PDB file of C-alpha atoms in Angstrom:
ATOM      1  CA  MET A  51     -58.540 -25.690  42.383  1.00  0.00           C
ATOM      2  CA  VAL A  52     -56.784 -23.297  44.703  1.00  0.00           C
ATOM      3  CA  SER A  53     -55.701 -25.131  47.815  1.00  0.00           C
ATOM      4  CA  ASP A  54     -55.544 -21.993  50.023  1.00  0.00           C
ATOM      5  CA  PRO A  55     -59.016 -22.048  51.908  1.00  0.00           C
ATOM      6  CA  THR A  56     -59.090 -17.829  52.612  1.00  0.00           C
ATOM      7  CA  MET A  57     -59.091 -17.803  48.860  1.00  0.00           C
ATOM      8  CA  ARG A  58     -62.611 -17.872  47.053  1.00  0.00           C
ATOM      9  CA  GLY A  59     -63.245 -21.264  46.105  1.00  0.00           C
ATOM     10  CA  GLY A  60     -60.784 -22.578  47.797  1.00  0.00           C
ATOM     11  CA  VAL A  61     -60.806 -25.561  49.207  1.00  0.00           C
ATOM     12  CA  SER A  62     -58.756 -27.036  52.273  1.00  0.00           C
ATOM     13  CA  THR A  63     -55.247 -29.273  51.772  1.00  0.00           C
ATOM     14  CA  ALA A  64     -56.141 -32.189  53.620  1.00  0.00           C
ATOM     15  CA  ASP A  65     -58.338 -32.881  50.871  1.00  0.00           C
ATOM     16  CA  HIS A  66     -54.756 -32.238  48.406  1.00  0.00           C
ATOM     17  CA  GLU A  67     -52.383 -33.821  50.308  1.00  0.00           C
ATOM     18  CA  GLY A  68     -50.154 -36.367  49.310  1.00  0.00           C
ATOM     19  CA  LEU A  69     -52.132 -36.401  45.663  1.00  0.00           C
ATOM     20  CA  GLY A  70     -50.306 -37.346  42.504  1.00  0.00           C
ATOM     21  CA  TYR A  71     -48.761 -34.618  40.152  1.00  0.00           C
ATOM     22  CA  ASP A  72     -47.296 -35.497  36.461  1.00  0.00           C
ATOM     23  CA  VAL A  73     -45.542 -32.074  37.183  1.00  0.00           C
ATOM     24  CA  ALA A  74     -45.206 -29.818  39.881  1.00  0.00           C
ATOM     25  CA  ILE A  75     -44.190 -26.476  39.510  1.00  0.00           C
ATOM     26  CA  ILE A  76     -43.107 -24.135  42.540  1.00  0.00           C
ATOM     27  CA  GLY A  77     -43.231 -20.571  41.959  1.00  0.00           C
ATOM     28  CA  ALA A  78     -46.575 -18.594  39.857  1.00  0.00           C
ATOM     29  CA  GLY A  79     -44.638 -15.887  37.979  1.00  0.00           C
ATOM     30  CA  ILE A  80     -45.209 -15.973  34.158  1.00  0.00           C
ATOM     31  CA  THR A  81     -42.614 -18.858  33.470  1.00  0.00           C
ATOM     32  CA  GLY A  82     -44.622 -21.017  35.916  1.00  0.00           C
ATOM     33  CA  LEU A  83     -47.646 -19.648  34.762  1.00  0.00           C
ATOM     34  CA  MET A  84     -46.377 -20.695  31.214  1.00  0.00           C
ATOM     35  CA  THR A  85     -45.461 -23.724  32.136  1.00  0.00           C
ATOM     36  CA  ALA A  86     -48.305 -24.890  33.752  1.00  0.00           C
ATOM     37  CA  TYR A  87     -49.846 -23.158  30.639  1.00  0.00           C
ATOM     38  CA  THR A  88     -48.069 -25.374  27.580  1.00  0.00           C
ATOM     39  CA  LEU A  89     -48.529 -28.629  29.664  1.00  0.00           C
ATOM     40  CA  ALA A  90     -52.007 -28.153  31.180  1.00  0.00           C
ATOM     41  CA  GLU A  91     -52.490 -28.327  27.477  1.00  0.00           C
ATOM     42  CA  GLU A  92     -51.353 -31.685  26.674  1.00  0.00           C
ATOM     43  CA  GLY A  93     -52.777 -33.417  28.876  1.00  0.00           C
ATOM     44  CA  TYR A  94     -50.452 -33.341  32.087  1.00  0.00           C
ATOM     45  CA  ARG A  95     -51.760 -33.195  35.943  1.00  0.00           C
ATOM     46  CA  VAL A  96     -50.087 -30.205  36.741  1.00  0.00           C
ATOM     47  CA  GLY A  97     -50.069 -28.575  40.657  1.00  0.00           C
ATOM     48  CA  VAL A  98     -48.400 -25.013  41.226  1.00  0.00           C
ATOM     49  CA  PHE A  99     -47.130 -23.767  43.947  1.00  0.00           C
ATOM     50  CA  GLU A 100     -46.386 -20.495  45.521  1.00  0.00           C
ATOM     51  CA  ALA A 101     -45.677 -18.828  48.809  1.00  0.00           C
ATOM     52  CA  ALA A 102     -47.007 -15.670  47.963  1.00  0.00           C
ATOM     53  CA  SER A 103     -50.976 -15.346  48.344  1.00  0.00           C
ATOM     54  CA  GLY A 104     -51.708 -14.870  44.728  1.00  0.00           C
ATOM     55  CA  PRO A 105     -49.716 -15.026  40.957  1.00  0.00           C
ATOM     56  CA  GLY A 106     -46.912 -12.499  39.650  1.00  0.00           C
ATOM     57  CA  GLN A 107     -45.881 -11.124  42.764  1.00  0.00           C
ATOM     58  CA  GLY A 108     -42.486 -11.511  42.841  1.00  0.00           C
ATOM     59  CA  VAL A 109     -39.719 -10.736  39.449  1.00  0.00           C
ATOM     60  CA  THR A 110     -42.669 -10.218  37.076  1.00  0.00           C
ATOM     61  CA  ALA A 111     -44.376  -7.620  39.442  1.00  0.00           C
ATOM     62  CA  ASN A 112     -40.346  -5.260  38.603  1.00  0.00           C
ATOM     63  CA  GLN A 113     -39.720  -5.381  35.550  1.00  0.00           C
ATOM     64  CA  SER A 114     -40.490  -3.397  32.226  1.00  0.00           C
ATOM     65  CA  GLU A 115     -43.387  -5.518  30.282  1.00  0.00           C
ATOM     66  CA  VAL A 116     -40.525  -4.887  26.732  1.00  0.00           C
ATOM     67  CA  ILE A 117     -40.489  -8.195  25.071  1.00  0.00           C
ATOM     68  CA  HIS A 118     -37.123  -8.055  23.594  1.00  0.00           C
ATOM     69  CA  VAL A 119     -35.264  -9.286  20.608  1.00  0.00           C
ATOM     70  CA  VAL A 120     -31.963  -8.457  21.306  1.00  0.00           C
ATOM     71  CA  GLN A 121     -30.429 -10.490  24.381  1.00  0.00           C
ATOM     72  CA  LEU A 122     -26.948 -11.454  25.366  1.00  0.00           C
ATOM     73  CA  PRO A 123     -24.671 -13.506  24.301  1.00  0.00           C
ATOM     74  CA  PHE A 124     -26.352 -14.483  21.312  1.00  0.00           C
ATOM     75  CA  GLY A 125     -24.938 -17.735  22.126  1.00  0.00           C
ATOM     76  CA  SER A 126     -26.704 -18.541  25.589  1.00  0.00           C
ATOM     77  CA  ILE A 127     -30.139 -20.681  26.188  1.00  0.00           C
ATOM     78  CA  LYS A 128     -32.017 -17.618  28.452  1.00  0.00           C
ATOM     79  CA  SER A 129     -31.083 -15.655  25.061  1.00  0.00           C
ATOM     80  CA  ARG A 130     -32.153 -18.378  22.200  1.00  0.00           C
ATOM     81  CA  LEU A 131     -35.980 -19.004  24.114  1.00  0.00           C
ATOM     82  CA  ALA A 132     -36.169 -15.385  24.110  1.00  0.00           C
ATOM     83  CA  ARG A 133     -35.999 -14.976  20.665  1.00  0.00           C
ATOM     84  CA  GLU A 134     -38.257 -17.882  20.831  1.00  0.00           C
ATOM     85  CA  GLY A 135     -40.480 -16.842  23.190  1.00  0.00           C
ATOM     86  CA  ASN A 136     -40.559 -13.316  21.241  1.00  0.00           C
ATOM     87  CA  LEU A 137     -42.279 -14.874  18.654  1.00  0.00           C
ATOM     88  CA  MET A 138     -45.184 -16.718  20.523  1.00  0.00           C
ATOM     89  CA  TYR A 139     -46.461 -13.330  21.978  1.00  0.00           C
ATOM     90  CA  ASP A 140     -49.102 -12.478  19.035  1.00  0.00           C
ATOM     91  CA  GLU A 141     -50.747 -16.002  19.745  1.00  0.00           C
ATOM     92  CA  LEU A 142     -50.978 -15.872  22.871  1.00  0.00           C
ATOM     93  CA  CYS A 143     -52.284 -13.160  23.370  1.00  0.00           C
ATOM     94  CA  ALA A 144     -54.750 -12.280  20.962  1.00  0.00           C
ATOM     95  CA  ARG A 145     -56.362 -15.518  22.387  1.00  0.00           C
ATOM     96  CA  LEU A 146     -55.410 -14.267  25.774  1.00  0.00           C
ATOM     97  CA  GLY A 147     -57.521 -11.231  24.945  1.00  0.00           C
ATOM     98  CA  VAL A 148     -54.006  -9.422  26.782  1.00  0.00           C
ATOM     99  CA  PRO A 149     -53.144  -5.947  25.162  1.00  0.00           C
ATOM    100  CA  PHE A 150     -50.174  -6.058  23.008  1.00  0.00           C
ATOM    101  CA  LYS A 151     -48.354  -3.758  20.929  1.00  0.00           C
ATOM    102  CA  ARG A 152     -45.559  -4.345  18.092  1.00  0.00           C
ATOM    103  CA  VAL A 153     -42.306  -1.907  18.607  1.00  0.00           C
ATOM    104  CA  SER A 154     -39.422  -1.437  16.975  1.00  0.00           C
ATOM    105  CA  ALA A 155     -35.520  -0.822  19.676  1.00  0.00           C
ATOM    106  CA  LEU A 156     -33.448   1.637  18.794  1.00  0.00           C
ATOM    107  CA  LEU A 157     -29.732   1.085  19.437  1.00  0.00           C
ATOM    108  CA  VAL A 158     -28.483   5.032  18.846  1.00  0.00           C
ATOM    109  CA  VAL A 159     -24.486   6.387  19.352  1.00  0.00           C
ATOM    110  CA  ARG A 160     -24.334  10.172  20.863  1.00  0.00           C
ATOM    111  CA  SER A 161     -21.161  10.509  18.905  1.00  0.00           C
ATOM    112  CA  ARG A 162     -20.146  10.042  15.180  1.00  0.00           C
ATOM    113  CA  LEU A 163     -16.620   8.326  16.440  1.00  0.00           C
ATOM    114  CA  MET A 164     -18.947   5.402  17.201  1.00  0.00           C
ATOM    115  CA  LEU A 165     -20.189   5.264  14.072  1.00  0.00           C
ATOM    116  CA  ALA A 166     -17.901   3.134  12.464  1.00  0.00           C
ATOM    117  CA  PRO A 167     -19.140   0.293  15.939  1.00  0.00           C
ATOM    118  CA  LEU A 168     -22.522   0.952  14.946  1.00  0.00           C
ATOM    119  CA  LEU A 169     -21.817   0.002  11.367  1.00  0.00           C
ATOM    120  CA  LEU A 170     -20.505  -3.656  13.155  1.00  0.00           C
ATOM    121  CA  GLY A 171     -23.402  -3.533  15.123  1.00  0.00           C
ATOM    122  CA  TYR A 172     -25.718  -3.679  13.255  1.00  0.00           C
ATOM    123  CA  LEU A 173     -23.236  -6.408  10.918  1.00  0.00           C
ATOM    124  CA  TYR A 174     -23.028  -8.643  14.660  1.00  0.00           C
ATOM    125  CA  LEU A 175     -27.250  -8.364  14.644  1.00  0.00           C
ATOM    126  CA  ARG A 176     -27.823  -9.072  11.019  1.00  0.00           C
ATOM    127  CA  LEU A 177     -26.066 -12.315  11.468  1.00  0.00           C
ATOM    128  CA  ASN A 178     -27.216 -13.406  14.854  1.00  0.00           C
ATOM    129  CA  LEU A 179     -30.537 -12.669  14.384  1.00  0.00           C
ATOM    130  CA  ARG A 180     -30.630 -14.548  10.793  1.00  0.00           C
ATOM    131  CA  GLY A 181     -32.910 -12.442   9.353  1.00  0.00           C
ATOM    132  CA  ARG A 182     -36.325 -13.728  12.293  1.00  0.00           C
ATOM    133  CA  PHE A 183     -36.030  -9.678  12.845  1.00  0.00           C
ATOM    134  CA  GLY A 184     -36.086  -7.230  10.648  1.00  0.00           C
ATOM    135  CA  VAL A 185     -32.720  -4.926  11.477  1.00  0.00           C
ATOM    136  CA  ARG A 186     -31.953  -1.975   9.396  1.00  0.00           C
ATOM    137  CA  ILE A 187     -29.260   1.520  10.023  1.00  0.00           C
ATOM    138  CA  THR A 188     -30.757   5.096  10.221  1.00  0.00           C
ATOM    139  CA  GLY A 189     -29.110   8.525  10.624  1.00  0.00           C
ATOM    140  CA  PRO A 190     -31.202  10.421  12.324  1.00  0.00           C
ATOM    141  CA  ARG A 191     -33.223  11.451  10.573  1.00  0.00           C
ATOM    142  CA  GLY A 192     -34.573   7.761  10.600  1.00  0.00           C
ATOM    143  CA  ALA A 193     -34.280   7.849  14.293  1.00  0.00           C
ATOM    144  CA  PHE A 194     -36.049  10.897  15.182  1.00  0.00           C
ATOM    145  CA  GLU A 195     -39.096  10.111  12.982  1.00  0.00           C
ATOM    146  CA  LEU A 196     -38.862   7.313  14.400  1.00  0.00           C
ATOM    147  CA  GLU A 197     -39.150   8.175  18.378  1.00  0.00           C
ATOM    148  CA  PRO A 198     -39.370  12.531  18.156  1.00  0.00           C
ATOM    149  CA  ARG A 199     -38.203  12.874  21.386  1.00  0.00           C
ATOM    150  CA  LEU A 200     -34.146  11.618  21.119  1.00  0.00           C
ATOM    151  CA  SER A 201     -31.278  13.638  22.483  1.00  0.00           C
ATOM    152  CA  ASP A 202     -30.611  15.919  19.064  1.00  0.00           C
ATOM    153  CA  LYS A 203     -27.065  14.793  20.040  1.00  0.00           C
ATOM    154  CA  VAL A 204     -27.923  11.423  18.444  1.00  0.00           C
ATOM    155  CA  LYS A 205     -25.774  10.501  15.531  1.00  0.00           C
ATOM    156  CA  GLY A 206     -27.535   7.077  14.095  1.00  0.00           C
ATOM    157  CA  ALA A 207     -28.812   4.280  15.282  1.00  0.00           C
ATOM    158  CA  ILE A 208     -29.286   0.558  14.616  1.00  0.00           C
ATOM    159  CA  VAL A 209     -33.778  -0.594  14.649  1.00  0.00           C
ATOM    160  CA  VAL A 210     -34.338  -3.855  15.333  1.00  0.00           C
ATOM    161  CA  ASP A 211     -37.151  -4.344  14.611  1.00  0.00           C
ATOM    162  CA  GLY A 212     -39.901  -7.549  17.001  1.00  0.00           C
ATOM    163  CA  TYR A 213     -39.925  -6.223  20.276  1.00  0.00           C
ATOM    164  CA  GLY A 214     -43.081  -5.822  21.836  1.00  0.00           C
ATOM    165  CA  VAL A 215     -44.682  -4.052  24.908  1.00  0.00           C
ATOM    166  CA  VAL A 216     -47.410  -6.233  27.081  1.00  0.00           C
ATOM    167  CA  ASP A 217     -49.791  -5.392  29.608  1.00  0.00           C
ATOM    168  CA  SER A 218     -48.140  -8.120  32.009  1.00  0.00           C
ATOM    169  CA  LYS A 219     -50.602  -7.943  34.994  1.00  0.00           C
ATOM    170  CA  ARG A 220     -53.208  -8.807  32.016  1.00  0.00           C
ATOM    171  CA  LEU A 221     -51.387 -10.708  31.498  1.00  0.00           C
ATOM    172  CA  ILE A 222     -51.056 -12.491  34.386  1.00  0.00           C
ATOM    173  CA  ALA A 223     -54.648 -12.271  35.115  1.00  0.00           C
ATOM    174  CA  LYS A 224     -55.808 -13.614  32.169  1.00  0.00           C
ATOM    175  CA  LEU A 225     -53.552 -17.145  32.357  1.00  0.00           C
ATOM    176  CA  TYR A 226     -54.703 -17.436  35.944  1.00  0.00           C
ATOM    177  CA  GLU A 227     -58.262 -17.576  35.067  1.00  0.00           C
ATOM    178  CA  HIS A 228     -57.523 -19.904  31.761  1.00  0.00           C
ATOM    179  CA  LEU A 229     -55.870 -22.090  33.895  1.00  0.00           C
ATOM    180  CA  ALA A 230     -58.805 -22.599  36.710  1.00  0.00           C
ATOM    181  CA  GLY A 231     -59.658 -25.913  36.665  1.00  0.00           C
ATOM    182  CA  LYS A 232     -57.123 -27.555  34.752  1.00  0.00           C
ATOM    183  CA  VAL A 233     -54.635 -26.763  37.170  1.00  0.00           C
ATOM    184  CA  ASP A 234     -54.166 -26.981  40.711  1.00  0.00           C
ATOM    185  CA  PHE A 235     -53.058 -24.231  42.227  1.00  0.00           C
ATOM    186  CA  HIS A 236     -50.916 -24.225  46.170  1.00  0.00           C
ATOM    187  CA  PHE A 237     -50.925 -20.307  47.295  1.00  0.00           C
ATOM    188  CA  ASN A 238     -49.453 -19.085  50.847  1.00  0.00           C
ATOM    189  CA  CYS A 239     -47.287 -22.374  49.809  1.00  0.00           C
ATOM    190  CA  GLU A 240     -43.630 -23.522  50.595  1.00  0.00           C
ATOM    191  CA  VAL A 241     -42.057 -25.472  49.236  1.00  0.00           C
ATOM    192  CA  LEU A 242     -40.017 -26.854  52.532  1.00  0.00           C
ATOM    193  CA  SER A 243     -37.606 -30.291  50.921  1.00  0.00           C
ATOM    194  CA  GLY A 244     -37.977 -32.745  48.216  1.00  0.00           C
ATOM    195  CA  LYS A 245     -36.097 -35.665  47.283  1.00  0.00           C
ATOM    196  CA  PRO A 246     -36.312 -38.742  45.170  1.00  0.00           C
ATOM    197  CA  ARG A 247     -38.936 -41.571  47.292  1.00  0.00           C
ATOM    198  CA  GLY A 248     -39.000 -44.569  44.208  1.00  0.00           C
ATOM    199  CA  PRO A 249     -40.895 -43.965  40.791  1.00  0.00           C
ATOM    200  CA  VAL A 250     -41.665 -40.299  42.509  1.00  0.00           C
ATOM    201  CA  PHE A 251     -40.776 -36.885  43.848  1.00  0.00           C
ATOM    202  CA  GLN A 252     -42.204 -36.131  47.167  1.00  0.00           C
ATOM    203  CA  LEU A 253     -42.249 -32.355  48.029  1.00  0.00           C
ATOM    204  CA  ARG A 254     -42.504 -31.782  51.650  1.00  0.00           C
ATOM    205  CA  THR A 255     -44.742 -28.237  51.845  1.00  0.00           C
ATOM    206  CA  THR A 256     -46.116 -25.668  54.772  1.00  0.00           C
ATOM    207  CA  ARG A 257     -49.237 -26.740  53.881  1.00  0.00           C
ATOM    208  CA  GLY A 258     -48.377 -30.861  53.279  1.00  0.00           C
ATOM    209  CA  ASP A 259     -46.675 -33.319  51.179  1.00  0.00           C
ATOM    210  CA  PHE A 260     -47.490 -33.823  47.584  1.00  0.00           C
ATOM    211  CA  ALA A 261     -45.715 -36.108  44.940  1.00  0.00           C
ATOM    212  CA  CYS A 262     -45.187 -36.010  41.455  1.00  0.00           C
ATOM    213  CA  LYS A 263     -43.530 -37.253  38.781  1.00  0.00           C
ATOM    214  CA  CYS A 264     -41.361 -34.106  38.136  1.00  0.00           C
ATOM    215  CA  VAL A 265     -40.551 -30.616  39.209  1.00  0.00           C
ATOM    216  CA  VAL A 266     -39.724 -27.547  37.571  1.00  0.00           C
ATOM    217  CA  ASN A 267     -38.251 -24.530  39.359  1.00  0.00           C
ATOM    218  CA  ALA A 268     -39.365 -21.203  38.399  1.00  0.00           C
ATOM    219  CA  ALA A 269     -39.314 -19.775  41.882  1.00  0.00           C
ATOM    220  CA  GLY A 270     -37.638 -16.541  40.594  1.00  0.00           C
ATOM    221  CA  LEU A 271     -34.829 -14.870  41.852  1.00  0.00           C
ATOM    222  CA  TYR A 272     -35.572 -17.124  45.465  1.00  0.00           C
ATOM    223  CA  ALA A 273     -34.726 -20.173  42.276  1.00  0.00           C
ATOM    224  CA  ASP A 274     -30.908 -21.414  44.203  1.00  0.00           C
ATOM    225  CA  GLU A 275     -33.347 -21.436  47.763  1.00  0.00           C
ATOM    226  CA  VAL A 276     -35.214 -23.609  45.901  1.00  0.00           C
ATOM    227  CA  ALA A 277     -33.309 -25.622  44.260  1.00  0.00           C
ATOM    228  CA  ALA A 278     -31.161 -25.880  47.377  1.00  0.00           C
ATOM    229  CA  ARG A 279     -34.310 -27.676  49.060  1.00  0.00           C
ATOM    230  CA  LEU A 280     -34.508 -29.905  46.823  1.00  0.00           C
ATOM    231  CA  GLY A 281     -30.826 -31.311  47.506  1.00  0.00           C
ATOM    232  CA  LEU A 282     -29.382 -29.345  43.912  1.00  0.00           C
ATOM    233  CA  ARG A 283     -25.928 -27.690  44.275  1.00  0.00           C
ATOM    234  CA  VAL A 284     -26.601 -24.370  42.108  1.00  0.00           C
ATOM    235  CA  GLU A 285     -24.508 -21.199  42.685  1.00  0.00           C
ATOM    236  CA  PRO A 286     -26.093 -18.400  44.174  1.00  0.00           C
ATOM    237  CA  ILE A 287     -28.290 -15.358  42.575  1.00  0.00           C
ATOM    238  CA  LYS A 288     -25.741 -12.584  42.462  1.00  0.00           C
ATOM    239  CA  PRO A 289     -28.226  -9.237  41.710  1.00  0.00           C
ATOM    240  CA  GLY A 290     -26.156  -6.506  40.408  1.00  0.00           C
ATOM    241  CA  LEU A 291     -26.956  -2.405  40.045  1.00  0.00           C
ATOM    242  CA  GLY A 292     -28.144  -0.592  36.986  1.00  0.00           C
ATOM    243  CA  VAL A 293     -30.634   1.887  35.753  1.00  0.00           C
ATOM    244  CA  MET A 294     -33.815   2.051  34.404  1.00  0.00           C
ATOM    245  CA  THR A 295     -36.169   5.480  33.025  1.00  0.00           C
ATOM    246  CA  GLU A 296     -38.508   7.076  31.290  1.00  0.00           C
ATOM    247  CA  TYR A 297     -39.481   9.920  29.881  1.00  0.00           C
ATOM    248  CA  GLY A 298     -42.737  11.747  31.612  1.00  0.00           C
ATOM    249  CA  GLY A 299     -41.363  14.283  33.928  1.00  0.00           C
ATOM    250  CA  ALA A 300     -41.365  12.564  36.823  1.00  0.00           C
ATOM    251  CA  ARG A 301     -38.987  13.435  39.470  1.00  0.00           C
ATOM    252  CA  GLY A 302     -35.810  10.802  40.714  1.00  0.00           C
ATOM    253  CA  GLU A 303     -36.742   8.026  42.815  1.00  0.00           C
ATOM    254  CA  LEU A 304     -36.544   4.556  44.358  1.00  0.00           C
ATOM    255  CA  ASP A 305     -40.144   3.177  43.387  1.00  0.00           C
ATOM    256  CA  PRO A 306     -40.845   0.407  45.111  1.00  0.00           C
ATOM    257  CA  GLU A 307     -37.845   0.545  47.874  1.00  0.00           C
ATOM    258  CA  PRO A 308     -35.136  -2.344  47.235  1.00  0.00           C
ATOM    259  CA  CYS A 309     -34.911  -5.183  49.288  1.00  0.00           C
ATOM    260  CA  ILE A 310     -32.445  -7.839  49.074  1.00  0.00           C
ATOM    261  CA  ARG A 311     -32.855 -10.154  46.237  1.00  0.00           C
ATOM    262  CA  VAL A 312     -34.730  -7.111  43.908  1.00  0.00           C
ATOM    263  CA  ARG A 313     -32.036  -5.071  42.219  1.00  0.00           C
ATOM    264  CA  VAL A 314     -32.536  -1.445  40.550  1.00  0.00           C
ATOM    265  CA  GLY A 315     -32.678  -1.843  36.908  1.00  0.00           C
ATOM    266  CA  LEU A 316     -31.787  -4.447  34.269  1.00  0.00           C
ATOM    267  CA  HIS A 317     -27.932  -4.748  34.113  1.00  0.00           C
ATOM    268  CA  ASP A 318     -25.610  -7.684  35.557  1.00  0.00           C
ATOM    269  CA  ASN A 319     -22.871  -5.626  35.947  1.00  0.00           C
ATOM    270  CA  GLY A 320     -23.174  -2.975  38.195  1.00  0.00           C
ATOM    271  CA  ASP A 321     -22.180  -0.047  36.051  1.00  0.00           C
ATOM    272  CA  VAL A 322     -24.412   2.959  35.183  1.00  0.00           C
ATOM    273  CA  ASP A 323     -22.920   3.215  31.105  1.00  0.00           C
ATOM    274  CA  ALA A 324     -25.809   2.342  29.097  1.00  0.00           C
ATOM    275  CA  GLY A 325     -29.305   1.766  30.751  1.00  0.00           C
ATOM    276  CA  SER A 326     -32.663   1.483  29.001  1.00  0.00           C
ATOM    277  CA  LEU A 327     -35.118   4.128  27.971  1.00  0.00           C
ATOM    278  CA  VAL A 328     -38.502   2.903  27.756  1.00  0.00           C
ATOM    279  CA  VAL A 329     -41.211   6.376  25.751  1.00  0.00           C
ATOM    280  CA  ASP A 330     -44.512   5.436  27.364  1.00  0.00           C
ATOM    281  CA  VAL A 331     -44.759   2.066  27.847  1.00  0.00           C
ATOM    282  CA  GLY A 332     -47.331   1.939  30.011  1.00  0.00           C
ATOM    283  CA  HIS A 333     -49.968   3.717  27.652  1.00  0.00           C
ATOM    284  CA  MET A 334     -49.850   0.985  24.857  1.00  0.00           C
ATOM    285  CA  GLY A 335     -52.264   3.218  22.169  1.00  0.00           C
ATOM    286  CA  THR A 336     -49.280   5.596  21.369  1.00  0.00           C
ATOM    287  CA  GLU A 337     -46.543   5.197  19.095  1.00  0.00           C
ATOM    288  CA  THR A 338     -43.055   3.556  21.391  1.00  0.00           C
ATOM    289  CA  HIS A 339     -39.820   2.577  21.078  1.00  0.00           C
ATOM    290  CA  HIS A 340     -37.633   0.901  23.159  1.00  0.00           C
ATOM    291  CA  ALA A 341     -34.127   3.017  22.906  1.00  0.00           C
ATOM    292  CA  LEU A 342     -30.595   1.362  24.258  1.00  0.00           C
ATOM    293  CA  TYR A 343     -27.710   3.655  24.981  1.00  0.00           C
ATOM    294  CA  LEU A 344     -24.442   2.831  23.947  1.00  0.00           C
ATOM    295  CA  GLY A 345     -21.458   4.745  25.807  1.00  0.00           C
ATOM    296  CA  LYS A 346     -21.805   6.842  28.510  1.00  0.00           C
ATOM    297  CA  LEU A 347     -25.827   7.854  28.887  1.00  0.00           C
ATOM    298  CA  PHE A 348     -25.554   8.622  32.894  1.00  0.00           C
ATOM    299  CA  ASP A 349     -22.450  10.607  33.412  1.00  0.00           C
ATOM    300  CA  GLU A 350     -24.581  12.439  35.989  1.00  0.00           C
ATOM    301  CA  VAL A 351     -26.405   9.495  37.280  1.00  0.00           C
ATOM    302  CA  SER A 352     -25.283   8.196  40.538  1.00  0.00           C
ATOM    303  CA  VAL A 353     -26.981   4.996  42.134  1.00  0.00           C
ATOM    304  CA  LYS A 354     -26.670   2.684  44.436  1.00  0.00           C
ATOM    305  CA  CYS A 355     -28.827  -0.260  46.723  1.00  0.00           C
ATOM    306  CA  GLY A 356     -30.849   1.636  48.750  1.00  0.00           C
ATOM    307  CA  GLY A 357     -30.540   5.335  47.454  1.00  0.00           C
ATOM    308  CA  VAL A 358     -30.631   7.614  44.065  1.00  0.00           C
ATOM    309  CA  ALA A 359     -28.502   9.918  43.821  1.00  0.00           C
ATOM    310  CA  PRO A 360     -30.038  11.572  39.818  1.00  0.00           C
ATOM    311  CA  GLY A 361     -27.907  14.292  39.308  1.00  0.00           C
ATOM    312  CA  ARG A 362     -27.786  16.264  35.737  1.00  0.00           C
ATOM    313  CA  ALA A 363     -30.353  13.482  33.646  1.00  0.00           C
ATOM    314  CA  ASN A 364     -30.410  14.729  29.614  1.00  0.00           C
ATOM    315  CA  LEU A 365     -34.372  13.937  30.409  1.00  0.00           C
ATOM    316  CA  ASN A 366     -37.059  15.893  31.418  1.00  0.00           C
ATOM    317  CA  GLY A 367     -37.962  13.518  33.361  1.00  0.00           C
ATOM    318  CA  VAL A 368     -36.232  10.299  35.277  1.00  0.00           C
ATOM    319  CA  HIS A 369     -38.254   8.359  37.002  1.00  0.00           C
ATOM    320  CA  TYR A 370     -35.656   4.670  39.067  1.00  0.00           C
ATOM    321  CA  VAL A 371     -37.529   1.880  39.436  1.00  0.00           C
ATOM    322  CA  SER A 372     -36.818  -1.539  41.257  1.00  0.00           C
ATOM    323  CA  SER A 373     -36.803  -3.972  38.798  1.00  0.00           C
ATOM    324  CA  PRO A 374     -34.808  -7.791  38.182  1.00  0.00           C
ATOM    325  CA  ILE A 375     -33.087  -9.757  36.005  1.00  0.00           C
TER     326      ILE A 375
END
């Protein structure tokens, strides 16, 4: 059920004003949809509120489609939940009919001086992954067998099993389709404020007022702003700079142009000394390996918000993309 009358099958917001939900979810990206999916399966009444005109148009539309294993620091909630969620993808995608492929990650070094740190990294990963994901160390030959398009400067690699590549657009579409009739979606509906009122939490939106028992803030890069509107004090989200590259002969470019809330790349520290190399991520039928380069991979690359100076990259082609956390 959709509360935006401009969308097919939508109904008037007057039919929904004051409607009670067990849970109101703010944001219809992958986090919001998966939360709705889980709660709906348990029989809860769920309403999803999204400022955009449809699902998956924020952070979800600007990421690499890689399901990670290694998320540092390992002790963080984000890291633990990333690994728990990773193990759920096979069953979820099979159930929804979404293309999903398991791949390996290569953490490589290009100097013999880095082989000792590589061994320490291997032991560190073995300790923290606790046998739930395969970890092994290999030399140049083994690395090239897994990914022939690696640089011939590679001296060794850690292979981490359990990564995945998912068709995120199909996943969003299938989740939305699956939830139709089970969850109320309110698109073009911005949450303006919210506060507890007796036994319920009252939300004021651009499409009316709604009452619920619980609120889930899944607003992505706008989660801090939403939290403030709900009367919570949180630290503001501060996007940093990074770089993502892929093979394919594409010239260096920004696509799409970054806005204040979408940063270039994946890294928080603003450095360009650790990149993320994804080979043929968009081709589900090919052997794909996600390679995280240790050391200064792009010493000739200068990246700043609003522009890119590609310099002399050691790849056939470098494609810079806007990608949030």
